[in-house]
CSV table of C-alpha atoms in Angstrom, one decimal:
chain,number,residue,atom,x,y,z
A,1,MET,CA,-59.3,17.0,73.2
A,2,GLY,CA,-62.9,17.1,74.3
A,3,SER,CA,-64.0,20.7,74.4
A,4,PRO,CA,-63.2,23.1,71.5
A,5,LEU,CA,-59.7,24.5,71.7
A,6,ASP,CA,-59.0,28.1,72.5
A,7,ASN,CA,-56.0,30.1,71.9
A,8,THR,CA,-55.0,30.4,75.6
A,9,GLU,CA,-55.1,26.6,76.0
A,10,ILE,CA,-52.7,26.2,73.1
A,11,ILE,CA,-50.4,28.9,74.4
A,12,ASN,CA,-50.3,27.1,77.8
A,13,ILE,CA,-49.5,23.8,76.1
A,14,LEU,CA,-46.7,25.4,74.1
A,15,ILE,CA,-45.2,27.0,77.1
A,16,GLU,CA,-45.3,23.8,79.1
A,17,GLU,CA,-43.5,22.0,76.3
A,18,ILE,CA,-40.9,24.7,76.1
A,19,ARG,CA,-40.3,24.3,79.8
A,20,GLU,CA,-40.1,20.5,79.4
A,21,THR,CA,-37.6,20.8,76.6
A,22,VAL,CA,-35.4,23.5,78.1
A,23,PRO,CA,-35.5,22.8,81.9
A,24,GLU,CA,-32.9,25.7,82.3
A,25,LEU,CA,-35.8,28.2,81.7
A,26,GLU,CA,-37.2,27.3,85.1
A,27,GLY,CA,-38.0,30.5,87.1
A,28,GLN,CA,-37.9,32.6,84.0
A,29,PRO,CA,-41.2,34.1,82.9
A,30,ILE,CA,-42.4,33.1,79.4
A,31,SER,CA,-45.2,35.0,77.7
A,32,ALA,CA,-47.1,34.6,74.4
A,33,SER,CA,-45.2,37.5,72.9
A,34,ASP,CA,-41.8,35.7,73.4
A,35,SER,CA,-40.3,33.8,70.5
A,36,MET,CA,-38.6,30.5,71.0
A,37,VAL,CA,-35.5,31.7,69.3
A,38,ASP,CA,-35.2,34.6,71.7
A,39,LEU,CA,-35.7,32.2,74.6
A,40,GLY,CA,-32.7,30.2,73.4
A,41,VAL,CA,-34.6,27.2,72.1
A,42,ASN,CA,-32.5,25.7,69.3
A,43,SER,CA,-33.9,24.5,66.0
A,44,ILE,CA,-34.2,20.8,66.9
A,45,GLU,CA,-35.8,21.7,70.2
A,46,ARG,CA,-38.3,24.0,68.4
A,47,SER,CA,-39.4,21.1,66.3
A,48,GLU,CA,-39.7,18.9,69.4
A,49,VAL,CA,-41.9,21.5,71.1
A,50,ILE,CA,-44.2,21.9,68.1
A,51,LEU,CA,-44.5,18.1,67.6
A,52,ALA,CA,-45.1,17.5,71.3
A,53,ALA,CA,-47.8,20.1,71.3
A,54,MET,CA,-49.4,18.7,68.2
A,55,GLU,CA,-49.4,15.2,69.8
A,56,ARG,CA,-51.2,16.6,72.9
A,57,LEU,CA,-53.7,18.4,70.6
A,58,ASP,CA,-54.0,15.4,68.3
A,59,LEU,CA,-53.2,17.6,65.3
A,60,LYS,CA,-51.4,16.0,62.4
A,61,ILE,CA,-49.9,18.9,60.4
A,62,PRO,CA,-46.9,18.5,58.2
A,63,MET,CA,-44.0,20.4,59.8
A,64,VAL,CA,-43.3,22.3,56.5
A,65,GLN,CA,-46.6,24.1,57.2
A,66,MET,CA,-45.4,25.3,60.6
A,67,HIS,CA,-42.8,27.8,59.4
A,68,GLY,CA,-43.6,31.5,59.7
A,69,PRO,CA,-44.9,32.3,63.2
A,70,LYS,CA,-42.7,34.9,64.9
A,71,ASN,CA,-43.7,34.2,68.5
A,72,ILE,CA,-45.7,31.8,70.7
A,73,GLN,CA,-48.9,33.8,70.1
A,74,GLU,CA,-48.6,33.5,66.3
A,75,LEU,CA,-47.7,29.8,66.6
A,76,ALA,CA,-50.8,29.2,68.7
A,77,ASP,CA,-52.9,31.1,66.2
A,78,LEU,CA,-51.6,28.9,63.4
A,79,LEU,CA,-52.2,25.7,65.3
A,80,LEU,CA,-55.7,26.9,66.1
A,81,VAL,CA,-56.4,27.6,62.4
A,82,LYS,CA,-55.1,24.2,61.4
A,83,SER,CA,-57.1,22.5,64.1
A,84,ALA,CA,-60.2,24.0,62.7
A,85,GLY,CA,-59.4,22.3,59.4
B,1,MET,CA,5.8,1.8,72.3
B,2,ARG,CA,4.5,1.3,75.8
B,3,ILE,CA,1.1,2.7,76.6
B,4,ALA,CA,0.2,3.6,80.1
B,5,VAL,CA,-3.3,3.6,81.5
B,6,THR,CA,-3.5,6.8,83.5
B,7,GLY,CA,-7.2,7.1,84.2
B,8,ILE,CA,-10.1,4.8,85.0
B,9,GLY,CA,-13.9,5.3,85.3
B,10,VAL,CA,-16.3,2.4,86.0
B,11,ALA,CA,-20.0,1.7,86.5
B,12,SER,CA,-21.3,-1.8,87.4
B,13,GLY,CA,-23.8,-3.4,89.7
B,14,LEU,CA,-21.3,-2.7,92.4
B,15,GLY,CA,-21.8,1.0,92.0
B,16,TYR,CA,-20.3,4.0,90.3
B,17,GLY,CA,-16.6,4.7,90.7
B,18,LYS,CA,-13.4,2.7,91.3
B,19,ALA,CA,-13.7,2.6,95.1
B,20,ALA,CA,-17.1,0.8,95.1
B,21,PHE,CA,-16.0,-1.4,92.2
B,22,LEU,CA,-12.8,-2.5,94.0
B,23,GLN,CA,-14.5,-3.1,97.3
B,24,GLY,CA,-17.3,-5.0,95.7
B,25,LEU,CA,-14.9,-7.2,93.7
B,26,PHE,CA,-13.1,-8.4,96.8
B,27,GLU,CA,-16.2,-8.7,98.9
B,28,THR,CA,-18.0,-10.5,96.0
B,29,ARG,CA,-21.1,-8.5,97.0
B,30,GLY,CA,-24.2,-10.1,95.6
B,31,VAL,CA,-25.8,-7.9,93.0
B,32,PHE,CA,-27.9,-10.3,90.9
B,33,SER,CA,-31.7,-10.1,90.9
B,34,GLU,CA,-34.7,-10.2,88.6
B,35,LEU,CA,-34.4,-7.6,85.9
B,36,THR,CA,-37.1,-5.0,86.4
B,37,ARG,CA,-36.2,-2.1,84.0
B,38,HIS,CA,-39.1,-1.2,81.8
B,39,GLY,CA,-38.9,-3.0,78.5
B,40,ARG,CA,-37.4,-6.2,80.0
B,41,GLU,CA,-40.6,-8.0,81.0
B,42,PRO,CA,-40.6,-11.7,80.0
B,43,ALA,CA,-43.3,-13.1,77.7
B,44,GLY,CA,-46.4,-14.4,79.6
B,45,GLY,CA,-45.7,-17.6,81.4
B,46,GLU,CA,-41.9,-17.3,80.9
B,47,PRO,CA,-39.6,-17.1,83.9
B,48,PRO,CA,-38.3,-13.6,84.6
B,49,PHE,CA,-34.8,-12.6,83.4
B,50,VAL,CA,-32.0,-12.6,86.0
B,51,GLY,CA,-29.1,-10.2,85.9
B,52,VAL,CA,-27.7,-6.9,87.2
B,53,GLU,CA,-29.1,-3.4,86.7
B,54,LEU,CA,-27.3,-0.2,87.5
B,55,ASP,CA,-28.5,2.5,89.9
B,56,GLU,CA,-29.4,5.8,88.3
B,57,PRO,CA,-26.1,7.5,87.0
B,58,PRO,CA,-24.8,10.5,88.8
B,59,ASN,CA,-26.1,13.7,87.3
B,60,VAL,CA,-23.2,15.0,85.3
B,61,LEU,CA,-25.1,16.5,82.4
B,62,PRO,CA,-27.1,19.7,82.2
B,63,ALA,CA,-30.9,18.9,82.5
B,64,ARG,CA,-31.4,20.0,78.9
B,65,LEU,CA,-29.0,17.4,77.6
B,66,ALA,CA,-29.8,14.7,80.1
B,67,ARG,CA,-33.4,14.5,78.9
B,68,THR,CA,-32.3,13.8,75.4
B,69,ALA,CA,-29.6,11.3,76.3
B,70,THR,CA,-30.2,7.5,76.6
B,71,LEU,CA,-29.2,5.5,79.6
B,72,SER,CA,-26.1,4.2,77.7
B,73,SER,CA,-25.0,7.8,77.0
B,74,ARG,CA,-25.7,9.1,80.5
B,75,VAL,CA,-23.7,6.2,82.0
B,76,ALA,CA,-20.9,6.8,79.5
B,77,MET,CA,-20.7,10.4,80.6
B,78,ALA,CA,-20.4,9.4,84.2
B,79,VAL,CA,-17.5,6.9,83.6
B,80,LEU,CA,-15.8,9.3,81.1
B,81,GLN,CA,-15.9,12.1,83.7
B,82,GLU,CA,-14.4,9.9,86.4
B,83,ALA,CA,-11.6,8.7,84.0
B,84,TRP,CA,-10.9,12.2,82.7
B,85,ARG,CA,-10.4,13.7,86.2
B,86,ASP,CA,-8.4,10.7,87.3
B,87,ALA,CA,-6.0,11.3,84.5
B,88,GLY,CA,-6.0,15.1,84.8
B,89,LEU,CA,-6.8,15.5,81.1
B,90,ASP,CA,-7.7,19.2,81.5
B,91,GLN,CA,-3.9,19.7,81.1
B,92,VAL,CA,-3.7,18.1,77.7
B,93,ASP,CA,-4.3,19.8,74.3
B,94,PRO,CA,-7.8,18.7,73.2
B,95,GLU,CA,-6.7,18.2,69.6
B,96,ARG,CA,-4.2,15.5,70.9
B,97,ILE,CA,-7.0,13.5,72.6
B,98,GLY,CA,-9.1,10.8,70.9
B,99,LEU,CA,-12.1,8.8,71.9
B,100,VAL,CA,-13.1,5.3,70.8
B,101,VAL,CA,-16.4,4.0,72.1
B,102,GLY,CA,-16.9,0.2,72.0
B,103,SER,CA,-20.6,-0.4,71.6
B,104,SER,CA,-23.0,-2.9,70.0
B,105,ASN,CA,-26.6,-2.0,69.5
B,106,PRO,CA,-26.3,0.1,72.6
B,107,MET,CA,-29.8,1.6,73.0
B,108,SER,CA,-31.9,-1.3,72.0
B,109,ARG,CA,-34.3,-1.2,75.0
B,110,GLU,CA,-35.1,2.5,74.8
B,111,GLN,CA,-35.5,2.4,71.0
B,112,ALA,CA,-37.9,-0.5,71.3
B,113,LEU,CA,-40.0,1.4,73.8
B,114,ALA,CA,-40.0,4.5,71.6
B,115,ALA,CA,-41.1,2.3,68.6
B,116,GLN,CA,-44.0,1.0,70.7
B,117,ARG,CA,-45.0,4.4,72.0
B,118,TYR,CA,-45.2,5.9,68.5
B,119,ALA,CA,-46.3,2.8,66.6
B,120,ASP,CA,-49.7,4.2,65.6
B,121,LYS,CA,-48.7,7.9,65.5
B,122,LEU,CA,-45.4,8.1,63.6
B,123,GLU,CA,-46.3,11.7,62.7
B,124,PHE,CA,-45.2,12.7,66.3
B,125,VAL,CA,-41.9,10.9,66.5
B,126,PRO,CA,-39.5,13.4,68.2
B,127,PRO,CA,-36.8,14.7,65.9
B,128,ARG,CA,-34.1,13.9,68.4
B,129,HIS,CA,-34.8,10.2,67.8
B,130,GLY,CA,-33.1,10.7,64.4
B,131,HIS,CA,-29.7,10.9,66.2
B,132,MET,CA,-30.0,9.8,69.8
B,133,PHE,CA,-30.3,6.0,69.1
B,134,LEU,CA,-27.2,5.9,66.8
B,135,SER,CA,-24.2,4.3,68.5
B,136,SER,CA,-22.3,7.4,67.4
B,137,ASP,CA,-24.5,9.5,69.7
B,138,ILE,CA,-22.5,8.3,72.7
B,139,ALA,CA,-19.3,9.8,71.4
B,140,GLY,CA,-21.3,12.8,70.1
B,141,LEU,CA,-22.7,13.6,73.5
B,142,CYS,CA,-19.3,13.0,75.2
B,143,THR,CA,-17.4,15.3,72.9
B,144,SER,CA,-20.1,18.0,73.2
B,145,VAL,CA,-19.5,18.1,76.9
B,146,VAL,CA,-15.8,17.2,77.3
B,147,PRO,CA,-13.0,18.8,75.2
B,148,ILE,CA,-12.0,15.9,73.0
B,149,ARG,CA,-11.0,17.3,69.5
B,150,GLY,CA,-8.5,14.8,68.1
B,151,PHE,CA,-11.1,12.3,66.8
B,152,SER,CA,-14.0,10.2,68.0
B,153,GLN,CA,-15.6,7.0,66.7
B,154,SER,CA,-17.5,4.0,67.8
B,155,VAL,CA,-16.4,0.4,67.1
B,156,ASP,CA,-18.6,-2.7,67.3
B,157,ALA,CA,-17.2,-6.1,68.0
B,158,ALA,CA,-20.2,-7.6,70.0
B,159,SER,CA,-19.0,-8.6,73.4
B,160,ALA,CA,-15.4,-7.8,72.5
B,161,SER,CA,-16.3,-4.2,71.7
B,162,GLY,CA,-14.7,-2.9,74.9
B,163,SER,CA,-11.5,-4.7,74.2
B,164,VAL,CA,-11.5,-3.7,70.5
B,165,ALA,CA,-12.0,-0.1,71.6
B,166,VAL,CA,-8.9,-0.5,73.7
B,167,ILE,CA,-6.9,-2.0,70.8
B,168,GLN,CA,-8.1,0.8,68.4
B,169,ALA,CA,-7.1,3.4,71.1
B,170,MET,CA,-3.7,1.7,71.4
B,171,ASP,CA,-3.2,2.0,67.6
B,172,ALA,CA,-4.2,5.6,67.6
B,173,VAL,CA,-1.6,6.4,70.2
B,174,ARG,CA,1.1,4.3,68.7
B,175,SER,CA,0.6,5.8,65.2
B,176,GLY,CA,1.0,9.3,66.6
B,177,ARG,CA,-2.5,10.3,65.6
B,178,VAL,CA,-3.1,11.4,69.2
B,179,ASP,CA,-1.1,11.4,72.4
B,180,VAL,CA,-4.0,10.4,74.6
B,181,CYS,CA,-6.9,8.1,73.6
B,182,ILE,CA,-9.8,7.2,75.7
B,183,ALA,CA,-11.3,3.7,75.2
B,184,LEU,CA,-14.9,3.5,76.5
B,185,GLY,CA,-16.9,0.3,76.7
B,186,ALA,CA,-20.6,1.4,76.5
B,187,LEU,CA,-23.5,0.0,78.3
B,188,GLN,CA,-25.4,-2.3,76.1
B,189,ASP,CA,-29.0,-1.7,77.1
B,190,LEU,CA,-30.7,-5.0,76.2
B,191,SER,CA,-34.4,-5.0,75.4
B,192,GLY,CA,-36.8,-7.8,76.3
B,193,TYR,CA,-36.6,-8.8,72.6
B,194,ASP,CA,-32.8,-9.2,72.9
B,195,LEU,CA,-33.1,-11.1,76.2
B,196,HIS,CA,-35.6,-13.5,74.7
B,197,ALA,CA,-33.5,-14.0,71.6
B,198,MET,CA,-30.4,-14.7,73.7
B,199,ARG,CA,-32.3,-17.1,75.8
B,200,SER,CA,-33.7,-18.9,72.7
B,201,LEU,CA,-30.2,-19.0,71.2
B,202,GLY,CA,-29.2,-21.0,74.3
B,203,VAL,CA,-26.4,-18.6,75.4
B,204,MET,CA,-28.1,-16.8,78.3
B,205,GLY,CA,-28.7,-18.7,81.6
B,206,GLY,CA,-30.7,-17.9,84.6
B,207,ALA,CA,-34.1,-19.3,83.6
B,208,ASP,CA,-34.0,-21.8,86.5
B,209,HIS,CA,-32.6,-19.3,89.0
B,210,ALA,CA,-35.5,-16.8,89.6
B,211,ALA,CA,-35.6,-17.9,93.2
B,212,ARG,CA,-31.8,-17.9,93.7
B,213,PRO,CA,-30.5,-15.3,91.3
B,214,GLY,CA,-27.2,-15.1,93.1
B,215,GLU,CA,-26.3,-18.6,92.0
B,216,ALA,CA,-27.1,-18.2,88.3
B,217,CYS,CA,-23.8,-16.7,87.2
B,218,ARG,CA,-21.1,-19.3,87.5
B,219,PRO,CA,-18.3,-19.1,84.9
B,220,MET,CA,-16.1,-22.1,84.7
B,221,ASP,CA,-18.2,-24.1,87.2
B,222,LEU,CA,-19.7,-27.5,86.3
B,223,ALA,CA,-23.2,-26.1,87.0
B,224,HIS,CA,-22.8,-23.2,84.5
B,225,ASN,CA,-25.7,-22.9,82.1
B,226,GLY,CA,-25.2,-19.6,80.2
B,227,PHE,CA,-24.1,-16.1,80.7
B,228,ILE,CA,-26.0,-13.7,83.0
B,229,TYR,CA,-26.4,-10.1,81.8
B,230,GLY,CA,-25.0,-7.3,83.9
B,231,GLU,CA,-25.3,-3.6,83.0
B,232,ALA,CA,-21.9,-1.9,83.0
B,233,SER,CA,-19.7,0.7,81.4
B,234,ALA,CA,-16.0,1.7,81.8
B,235,ALA,CA,-13.6,4.3,80.4
B,236,LEU,CA,-9.8,4.0,80.3
B,237,VAL,CA,-7.4,6.7,79.5
B,238,LEU,CA,-4.4,5.5,77.4
B,239,MET,CA,-1.4,7.7,77.1
B,240,ARG,CA,2.0,7.5,75.5
B,241,LYS,CA,4.3,6.2,78.2
B,242,ASP,CA,7.0,8.8,77.5
B,243,LEU,CA,4.5,11.5,78.0
B,244,SER,CA,2.9,10.0,81.0
B,245,MET,CA,5.9,10.2,83.4
B,246,SER,CA,4.3,12.9,85.4
B,247,HIS,CA,1.1,10.9,85.6
B,248,LYS,CA,0.3,8.0,87.8
B,249,SER,CA,-0.1,4.7,85.9
B,250,TYR,CA,-2.2,1.7,86.7
B,251,GLY,CA,-0.4,-0.5,84.3
B,252,ASP,CA,1.0,-0.6,80.8
B,253,LEU,CA,-0.6,-2.1,77.7
B,254,ILE,CA,2.3,-3.9,76.0
B,255,GLY,CA,0.6,-6.3,73.6
B,256,ALA,CA,-2.7,-6.8,71.7
B,257,GLY,CA,-4.1,-9.5,69.5
B,258,HIS,CA,-7.3,-9.3,67.5
B,259,VAL,CA,-8.2,-12.0,65.0
B,260,ALA,CA,-11.2,-13.3,63.1
B,261,ASP,CA,-11.9,-17.1,63.2
B,262,GLY,CA,-14.6,-17.4,60.5
B,263,SER,CA,-17.6,-18.0,62.8
B,264,ARG,CA,-20.7,-16.0,62.1
B,265,GLY,CA,-22.7,-16.5,65.3
B,266,PRO,CA,-22.0,-17.3,68.9
B,267,GLU,CA,-19.7,-20.3,68.4
B,268,PRO,CA,-16.4,-20.0,70.3
B,269,ASN,CA,-13.2,-21.0,68.6
B,270,SER,CA,-10.1,-22.0,70.5
B,271,GLU,CA,-7.8,-21.8,67.5
B,272,GLY,CA,-8.8,-18.1,67.1
B,273,GLN,CA,-8.4,-17.5,70.8
B,274,VAL,CA,-4.9,-19.0,70.8
B,275,ARG,CA,-3.9,-17.0,67.8
B,276,ALA,CA,-5.0,-13.8,69.4
B,277,ALA,CA,-3.1,-14.6,72.5
B,278,LEU,CA,0.1,-15.6,70.6
B,279,ASN,CA,-0.1,-12.3,68.6
B,280,ALA,CA,-0.5,-10.3,71.8
B,281,LEU,CA,2.4,-12.2,73.5
B,282,ALA,CA,4.7,-11.7,70.5
B,283,GLN,CA,3.9,-8.0,70.4
B,284,ALA,CA,4.8,-7.9,74.2
B,285,GLY,CA,8.0,-9.9,73.7
B,286,LEU,CA,6.8,-12.5,76.2
B,287,THR,CA,6.0,-16.1,76.3
B,288,ALA,CA,3.0,-17.7,78.0
B,289,LYS,CA,5.3,-18.9,80.7
B,290,GLN,CA,5.9,-15.3,81.8
B,291,ILE,CA,2.1,-14.7,82.3
B,292,ASP,CA,1.3,-14.9,86.0
B,293,PHE,CA,-2.4,-13.9,85.9
B,294,VAL,CA,-5.1,-14.7,83.4
B,295,ASN,CA,-8.4,-12.8,83.5
B,296,GLY,CA,-10.7,-14.8,81.4
B,297,HIS,CA,-13.5,-13.9,79.0
B,298,ALA,CA,-15.3,-16.7,81.0
B,299,THR,CA,-19.0,-16.0,80.5
B,300,GLY,CA,-20.5,-19.1,81.9
B,301,THR,CA,-21.8,-20.7,78.8
B,302,PRO,CA,-20.8,-24.4,78.8
B,303,GLN,CA,-19.5,-24.4,75.2
B,304,GLY,CA,-17.6,-21.1,75.7
B,305,ASP,CA,-16.0,-22.1,79.0
B,306,PHE,CA,-14.9,-25.5,77.7
B,307,GLU,CA,-13.5,-23.9,74.5
B,308,GLU,CA,-11.6,-21.3,76.6
B,309,CYS,CA,-10.1,-24.0,78.8
B,310,ARG,CA,-8.9,-25.7,75.6
B,311,THR,CA,-7.1,-22.4,74.9
B,312,TYR,CA,-5.6,-22.3,78.3
B,313,HIS,CA,-4.3,-25.9,77.7
B,314,SER,CA,-2.9,-25.0,74.3
B,315,LEU,CA,-1.0,-22.1,75.8
B,316,GLU,CA,0.1,-24.2,78.9
B,317,LEU,CA,-1.2,-21.6,81.4
B,318,HIS,CA,-1.4,-24.1,84.3
B,319,HIS,CA,1.1,-22.1,86.3
B,320,ALA,CA,-0.9,-18.8,86.1
B,321,ARG,CA,-3.6,-17.7,88.5
B,322,ILE,CA,-7.0,-17.4,86.8
B,323,ASN,CA,-10.2,-15.5,87.7
B,324,ALA,CA,-13.4,-14.4,86.1
B,325,THR,CA,-14.8,-10.9,86.7
B,326,LYS,CA,-18.2,-11.8,85.1
B,327,SER,CA,-18.8,-14.1,88.1
B,328,ILE,CA,-19.3,-10.9,90.3
B,329,VAL,CA,-20.8,-8.3,88.0
B,330,GLY,CA,-22.3,-10.4,85.2
B,331,HIS,CA,-21.7,-10.1,81.5
B,332,GLY,CA,-21.3,-6.4,80.5
B,333,MET,CA,-21.6,-7.3,76.8
B,334,SER,CA,-20.1,-4.4,74.8
B,335,ALA,CA,-18.7,-3.0,78.1
B,336,ALA,CA,-17.2,-6.2,79.3
B,337,GLY,CA,-13.7,-5.9,77.8
B,338,ALA,CA,-13.2,-2.4,79.1
B,339,LEU,CA,-14.7,-3.1,82.6
B,340,GLU,CA,-12.7,-6.2,83.0
B,341,LEU,CA,-9.5,-4.5,81.9
B,342,ALA,CA,-10.2,-1.9,84.6
B,343,ALA,CA,-10.6,-4.8,87.1
B,344,VAL,CA,-7.2,-6.2,86.0
B,345,LEU,CA,-5.5,-2.8,86.5
B,346,LEU,CA,-7.0,-2.3,89.9
B,347,GLN,CA,-6.0,-5.8,91.0
B,348,ILE,CA,-2.4,-5.1,89.8
B,349,LYS,CA,-2.4,-1.9,92.0
B,350,GLU,CA,-3.8,-3.9,94.9
B,351,GLY,CA,-1.5,-6.8,94.5
B,352,ARG,CA,-4.5,-9.1,95.1
B,353,LEU,CA,-6.8,-11.2,92.9
B,354,HIS,CA,-10.5,-11.0,93.4
B,355,PRO,CA,-12.5,-14.3,93.9
B,356,THR,CA,-14.5,-16.1,91.2
B,357,ARG,CA,-18.0,-16.2,92.6
B,358,ASN,CA,-19.8,-19.5,92.4
B,359,LEU,CA,-16.7,-21.4,91.3
B,360,GLU,CA,-17.2,-24.4,93.4
B,361,ASN,CA,-16.4,-27.3,91.1
B,362,PRO,CA,-14.2,-26.0,88.2
B,363,ILE,CA,-14.8,-27.7,84.9
B,364,ASP,CA,-11.0,-28.3,84.7
B,365,GLU,CA,-9.1,-28.8,87.9
B,366,SER,CA,-5.7,-28.6,86.2
B,367,PHE,CA,-5.7,-24.8,86.4
B,368,ASP,CA,-4.9,-22.6,89.3
B,369,TRP,CA,-8.3,-20.9,89.7
B,370,VAL,CA,-9.0,-18.1,92.3
B,371,LYS,CA,-12.1,-19.5,93.9
B,372,ALA,CA,-14.1,-18.1,96.8
B,373,GLU,CA,-11.4,-16.3,98.6
B,374,PRO,CA,-9.2,-13.4,97.3
B,375,VAL,CA,-5.5,-14.1,97.1
B,376,SER,CA,-2.4,-11.9,97.4
B,377,HIS,CA,-0.5,-12.0,94.2
B,378,GLU,CA,2.3,-9.9,92.8
B,379,ILE,CA,1.0,-9.4,89.3
B,380,ARG,CA,3.7,-8.7,86.7
B,381,HIS,CA,2.2,-9.8,83.4
B,382,THR,CA,-1.5,-10.4,82.8
B,383,LEU,CA,-3.2,-12.0,79.8
B,384,LYS,CA,-6.8,-10.7,79.4
B,385,PHE,CA,-9.2,-12.4,76.9
B,386,SER,CA,-12.4,-11.0,75.3
B,387,PHE,CA,-14.4,-12.6,72.6
B,388,GLY,CA,-17.4,-11.6,70.6
B,389,PHE,CA,-20.1,-13.1,68.5
B,390,GLY,CA,-19.2,-13.1,64.8
B,391,GLY,CA,-15.8,-14.9,65.3
B,392,ILE,CA,-14.0,-12.1,67.1
B,393,ASN,CA,-11.1,-13.0,69.4
B,394,THR,CA,-9.0,-10.5,71.3
B,395,ALA,CA,-6.2,-10.8,73.9
B,396,LEU,CA,-4.4,-8.1,75.7
B,397,VAL,CA,-1.1,-8.3,77.6
B,398,ILE,CA,-0.8,-5.9,80.5
B,399,ALA,CA,2.4,-5.2,82.5
B,400,ALA,CA,2.6,-3.8,86.0
B,401,PRO,CA,3.7,-0.1,85.8
């Protein structure tokens, strides 16, 4: 990633990965306040989404540190904090 | 106990489904070409690999599942669905249905590509890779979509996997464990690594045939020089004969033999082959004299073909018509036994034998080969051979319904 990350960029990446992982969500709006659980993303798929996003952001964060966020916004916030070191 | 085959699903270079398969077998449509699937590139300076690659399977899975399923699994679902509908299994109690998948290292190509992709960033390996490359994932995916609740498992017997799956399914029905058991020969998705190793091992041919790929696969012909790979998969629905009366039947499985000969690698062994055939015939209550059709394992490796002819001699099969399905669709590896049993059953139904492609000068003229032209033949009792690396020899006896 060239330029410094911002929160919106990470949210967009997460939403893209959610759509990639669960193609059935096509046509359904997804916002930062949605949680993946409420969107019907199962636990393996949630890990897939987070790892795929981390790969795109070139962030190497142990998955055990990724528990806690309640929605996409909070997940993006956590990723942003971790990316800042 | 007689076991009827009441449903068939197939995928081969001839297309998806029984109709395309049957038509292609009798027309001996040319399907061989250079292999171009990603991950099968030859080493620099080496001739390309020759064989048969499938078209994209029909979309039978929800997109969410399809993206996490390997080629082997997606093709397995396609042939399973065809066989399931063919046999009308929606009418059967799911707990009385079993599934045996014959597979051998089934997702090698995609796993090799994944290992390359994540070689320097293992942190990002997708969690699904923890289960989707296991051979058991084929049965896992199938049973997650189709109501099979008796049992499921995979069995590995190298190139005899499809046949051993049929034998295991026969045992499951005979023992009463289930009333219906599906035997599925899974697509063995060879990687470039596998292809190079098979070529180095001296068992795979085609290195001199890049310009004429259609002439490379020639089982039992004097110019044979190794097997030619052909992607394939097939599913067969086996049912207790007494419960299958209301169902159509393609043929009955009446005998099976499965023996080890003590070889570790690719060496064929006629003594083991004969023993498997005699066991199958004894179980069927028949002698070799009563066999009117032999569908060979017949891969096109010189040593394998000669050894198999020794077996035909020992069993005195000179009176029987003989053909080789691999001549048309290539060697389906772990799928071969199941796909070729499907070919046998469809030939029984047709009352015709398909040609053996490229069989111009048989290595042994004392047998009654089906050569370039199909022949009409009332098939009553078939002997079907399948062998696998590791000293695995199987034979099946199939009776017309």
